[in-house]
XYZ file of C-alpha atoms in Angstrom:
246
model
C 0.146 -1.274 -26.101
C 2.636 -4.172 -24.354
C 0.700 -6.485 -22.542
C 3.495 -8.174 -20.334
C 2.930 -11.288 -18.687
C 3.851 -11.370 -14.776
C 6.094 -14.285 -13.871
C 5.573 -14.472 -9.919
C 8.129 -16.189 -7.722
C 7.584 -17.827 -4.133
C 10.506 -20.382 -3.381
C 11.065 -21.038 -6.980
C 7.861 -21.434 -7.933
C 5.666 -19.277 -10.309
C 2.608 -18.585 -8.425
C -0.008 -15.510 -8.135
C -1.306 -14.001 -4.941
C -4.736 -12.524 -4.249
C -3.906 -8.657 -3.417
C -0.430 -9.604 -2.336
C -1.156 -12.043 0.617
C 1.538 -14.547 0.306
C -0.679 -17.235 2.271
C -3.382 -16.694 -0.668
C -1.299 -18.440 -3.470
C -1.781 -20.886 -6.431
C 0.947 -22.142 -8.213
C 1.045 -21.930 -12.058
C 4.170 -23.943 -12.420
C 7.447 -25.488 -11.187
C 9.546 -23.958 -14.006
C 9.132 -20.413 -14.119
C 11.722 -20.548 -17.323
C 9.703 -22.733 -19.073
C 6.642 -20.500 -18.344
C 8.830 -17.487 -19.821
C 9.409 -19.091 -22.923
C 6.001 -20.187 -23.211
C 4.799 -16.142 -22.945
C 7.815 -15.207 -25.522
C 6.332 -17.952 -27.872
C 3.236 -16.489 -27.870
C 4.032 -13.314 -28.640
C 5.147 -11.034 -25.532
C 7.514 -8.436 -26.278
C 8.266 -7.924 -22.527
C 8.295 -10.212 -19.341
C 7.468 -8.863 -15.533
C 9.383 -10.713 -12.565
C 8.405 -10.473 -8.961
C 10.593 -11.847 -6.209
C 7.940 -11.955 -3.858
C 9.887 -13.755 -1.340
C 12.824 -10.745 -1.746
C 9.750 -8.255 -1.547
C 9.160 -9.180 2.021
C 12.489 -10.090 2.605
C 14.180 -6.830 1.371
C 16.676 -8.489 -0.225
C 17.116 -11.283 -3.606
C 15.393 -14.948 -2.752
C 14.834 -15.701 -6.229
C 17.745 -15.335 -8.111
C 18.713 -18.590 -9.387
C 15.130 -18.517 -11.004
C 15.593 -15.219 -12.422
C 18.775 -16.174 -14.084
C 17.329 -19.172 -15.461
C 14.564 -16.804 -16.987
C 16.907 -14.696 -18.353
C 19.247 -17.700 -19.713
C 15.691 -19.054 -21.532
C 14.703 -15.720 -22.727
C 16.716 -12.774 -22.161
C 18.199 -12.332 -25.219
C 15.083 -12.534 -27.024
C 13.063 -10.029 -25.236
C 13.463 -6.927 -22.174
C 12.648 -8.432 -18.998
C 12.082 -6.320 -15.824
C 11.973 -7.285 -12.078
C 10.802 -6.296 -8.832
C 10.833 -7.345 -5.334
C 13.748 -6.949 -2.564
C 16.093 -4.755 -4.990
C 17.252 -1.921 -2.284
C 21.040 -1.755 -3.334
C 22.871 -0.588 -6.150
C 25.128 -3.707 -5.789
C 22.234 -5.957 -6.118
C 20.965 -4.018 -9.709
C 24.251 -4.251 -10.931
C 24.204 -7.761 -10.828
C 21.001 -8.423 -11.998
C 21.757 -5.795 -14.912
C 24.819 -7.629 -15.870
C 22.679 -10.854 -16.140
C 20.913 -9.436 -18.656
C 18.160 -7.836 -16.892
C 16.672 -4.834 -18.720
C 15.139 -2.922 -15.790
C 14.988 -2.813 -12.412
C 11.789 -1.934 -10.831
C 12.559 -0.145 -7.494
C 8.888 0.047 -5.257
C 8.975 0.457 -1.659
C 12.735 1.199 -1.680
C 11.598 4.575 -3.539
C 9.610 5.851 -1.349
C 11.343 5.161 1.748
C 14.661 5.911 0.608
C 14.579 8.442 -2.184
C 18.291 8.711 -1.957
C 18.874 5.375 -3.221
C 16.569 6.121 -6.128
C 18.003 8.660 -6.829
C 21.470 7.051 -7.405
C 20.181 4.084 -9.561
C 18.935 6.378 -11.823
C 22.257 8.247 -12.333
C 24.299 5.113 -12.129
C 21.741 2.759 -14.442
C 20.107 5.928 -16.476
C 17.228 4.565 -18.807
C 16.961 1.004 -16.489
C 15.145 2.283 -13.722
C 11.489 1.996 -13.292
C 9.463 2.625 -10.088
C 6.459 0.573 -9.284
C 3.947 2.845 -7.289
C 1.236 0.315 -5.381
C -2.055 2.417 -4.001
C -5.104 2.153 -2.656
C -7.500 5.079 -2.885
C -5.045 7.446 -4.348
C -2.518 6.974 -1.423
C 1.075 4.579 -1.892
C 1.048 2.000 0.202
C 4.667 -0.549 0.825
C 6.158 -3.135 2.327
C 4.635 -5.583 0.026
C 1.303 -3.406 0.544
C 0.899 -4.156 4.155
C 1.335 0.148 5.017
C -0.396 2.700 3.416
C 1.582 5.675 3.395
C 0.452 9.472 3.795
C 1.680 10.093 -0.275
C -0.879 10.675 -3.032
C 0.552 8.922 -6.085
C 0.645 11.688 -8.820
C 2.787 14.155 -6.324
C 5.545 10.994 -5.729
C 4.909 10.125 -9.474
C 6.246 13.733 -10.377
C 9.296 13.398 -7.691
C 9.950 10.443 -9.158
C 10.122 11.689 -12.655
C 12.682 14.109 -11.722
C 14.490 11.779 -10.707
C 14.812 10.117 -13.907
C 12.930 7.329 -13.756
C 12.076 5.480 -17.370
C 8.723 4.658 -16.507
C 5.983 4.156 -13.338
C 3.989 0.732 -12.855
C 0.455 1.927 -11.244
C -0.856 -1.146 -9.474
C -4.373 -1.020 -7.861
C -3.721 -2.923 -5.088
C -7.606 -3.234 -4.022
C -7.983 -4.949 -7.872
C -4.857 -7.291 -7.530
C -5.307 -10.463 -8.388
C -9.493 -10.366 -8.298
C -10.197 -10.055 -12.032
C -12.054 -6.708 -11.126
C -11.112 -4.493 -14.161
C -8.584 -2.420 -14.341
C -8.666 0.744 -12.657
C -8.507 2.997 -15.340
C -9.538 6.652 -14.180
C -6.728 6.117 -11.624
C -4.196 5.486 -13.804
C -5.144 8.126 -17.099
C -5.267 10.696 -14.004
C -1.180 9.699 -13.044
C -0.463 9.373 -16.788
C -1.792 12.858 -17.482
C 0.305 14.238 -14.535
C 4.007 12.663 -15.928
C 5.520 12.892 -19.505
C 7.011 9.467 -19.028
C 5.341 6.309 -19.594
C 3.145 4.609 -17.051
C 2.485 0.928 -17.164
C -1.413 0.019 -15.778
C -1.612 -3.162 -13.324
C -3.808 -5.044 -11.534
C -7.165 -6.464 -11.840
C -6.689 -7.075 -15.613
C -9.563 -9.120 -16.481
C -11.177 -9.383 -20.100
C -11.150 -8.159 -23.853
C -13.194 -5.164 -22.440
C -10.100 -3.997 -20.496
C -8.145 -4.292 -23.536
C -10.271 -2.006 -25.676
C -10.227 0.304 -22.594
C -6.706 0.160 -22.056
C -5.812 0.854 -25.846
C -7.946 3.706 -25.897
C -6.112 5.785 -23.777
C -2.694 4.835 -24.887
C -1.895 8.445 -26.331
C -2.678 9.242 -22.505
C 0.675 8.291 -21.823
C -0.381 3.998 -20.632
C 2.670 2.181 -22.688
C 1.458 -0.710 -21.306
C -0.633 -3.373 -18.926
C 0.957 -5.978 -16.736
C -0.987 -9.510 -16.948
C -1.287 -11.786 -14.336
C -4.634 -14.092 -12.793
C -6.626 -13.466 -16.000
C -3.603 -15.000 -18.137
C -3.135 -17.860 -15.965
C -6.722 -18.880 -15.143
C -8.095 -18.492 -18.875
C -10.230 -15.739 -18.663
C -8.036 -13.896 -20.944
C -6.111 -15.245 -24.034
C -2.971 -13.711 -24.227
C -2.359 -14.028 -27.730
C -5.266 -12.915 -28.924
C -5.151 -9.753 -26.239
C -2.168 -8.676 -27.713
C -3.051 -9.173 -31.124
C -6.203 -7.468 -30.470
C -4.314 -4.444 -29.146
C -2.036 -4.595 -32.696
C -4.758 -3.902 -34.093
C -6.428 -1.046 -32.370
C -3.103 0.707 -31.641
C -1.425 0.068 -35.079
């Protein structure tokens, strides 16, 4: 089970957001690259990026941050990224830098075309991030809900070619509510490929949880509040995890 610490970006800043309102934010620190290398020193195998301003913007706002990140750390460990990625040009780029995936969200669902050709031009660096609420996708940095149940564009997007899915509660986001784990076995069961659980991570209880339906098809759980405020210690999380998941 990777638990992968969430490095959040609003004008160069780290910073997390209470279910993704970007006027409901508290920054963590003013050196997101020293925050990386803090998480790779204690033990995370992988790193989650979000370019919140890019999110909303639809295209990169963070990138000198991102590069700095991967300068720090990227050699050391995969790092993936989301937020405002909707050409092939732009994951190129960030691929080059040393990027290992590219997390395509709202730009999937909108434009499966475009998916569709980052997979066959950047095969095996392509994960989609699927945010929902009550079973149905919602985008644009989660301010529409769509019409889409999640396991139907889950299989679509598996077709496609996709490495893996992120499955982000967006009702938990941020609150420390517990993960929402029925939701997320019931996609995993659906795909063969991986799916990665997020939001509302919140204790040692979601852990256990988490770990226990690993052979579900849940590679791993993105961490983000609970890491940051102390209600979770990372290093012991993942340790924990170690040990129930060999």
């Amino acid at each position: 089970m990777l638990l992968i610490p969430a490095i959040d970006l609003k004008d160069g800043h780290c910073v997390r957001l209470k279910q993704g309102d970007m006027d409901q934010s508290t920054i963590f620190s003013e050196d997101p690259a020293a925050m990386a290398r803090s998480w790779v020193d204690k033990g995370a195998r992988r790193l989650h990026l979000v370019d919140l301003n890019g999110a909303f913007a639809g295209k990169p706002k963070n990138e000198a941050a991102i590069r700095r990140i991967l300068a720090e750390v990227g050699d050391e460990i995969d790092v993936q990224l989301g937020g405002g990625i909707r050409d092939l040009d732009t994951i190129e780029r960030y691929l080059d830098a040393g990027l290992r995936y590219v997390i395509i969200g709202t730009a999937a669902v909108k434009n499966p075309g475009f998916l569709q050709d980052a997979c066959t031009a950047f095969g095996g660096h392509i994960i989609v991030g699927l945010d929902a609420k009550d079973g149905k996708v919602a985008t644009d940095g989660w301010s529409k809900l769509t019409g889409h149940e999640v396991v139907d564009l889950g299989k679509k997007f598996q077709d496609y070619g996709v490495e893996s899915i992120i499955y982000t509660d967006i009702g938990r986001d941020g609150m420390l509510s517990g993960i929402n784990i029925e939701a997320t076995v019931r996609l995993a069961q659906a795909l063969t490929i991986p799916v990665i659980a997020s939001g509302g991570l919140s204790n040692m209880a979601d852990i256990d949880a988490l770990c226990s339906v690993e052979d579900e098809g849940v590679q791993g759980v993105i961490c983000g509040r609970s890491i940051y405020s102390g209600d979770l210690d990372f290093e012991a999380a993942q340790e924990r995890a170690d040990e129930l998941n060999g």
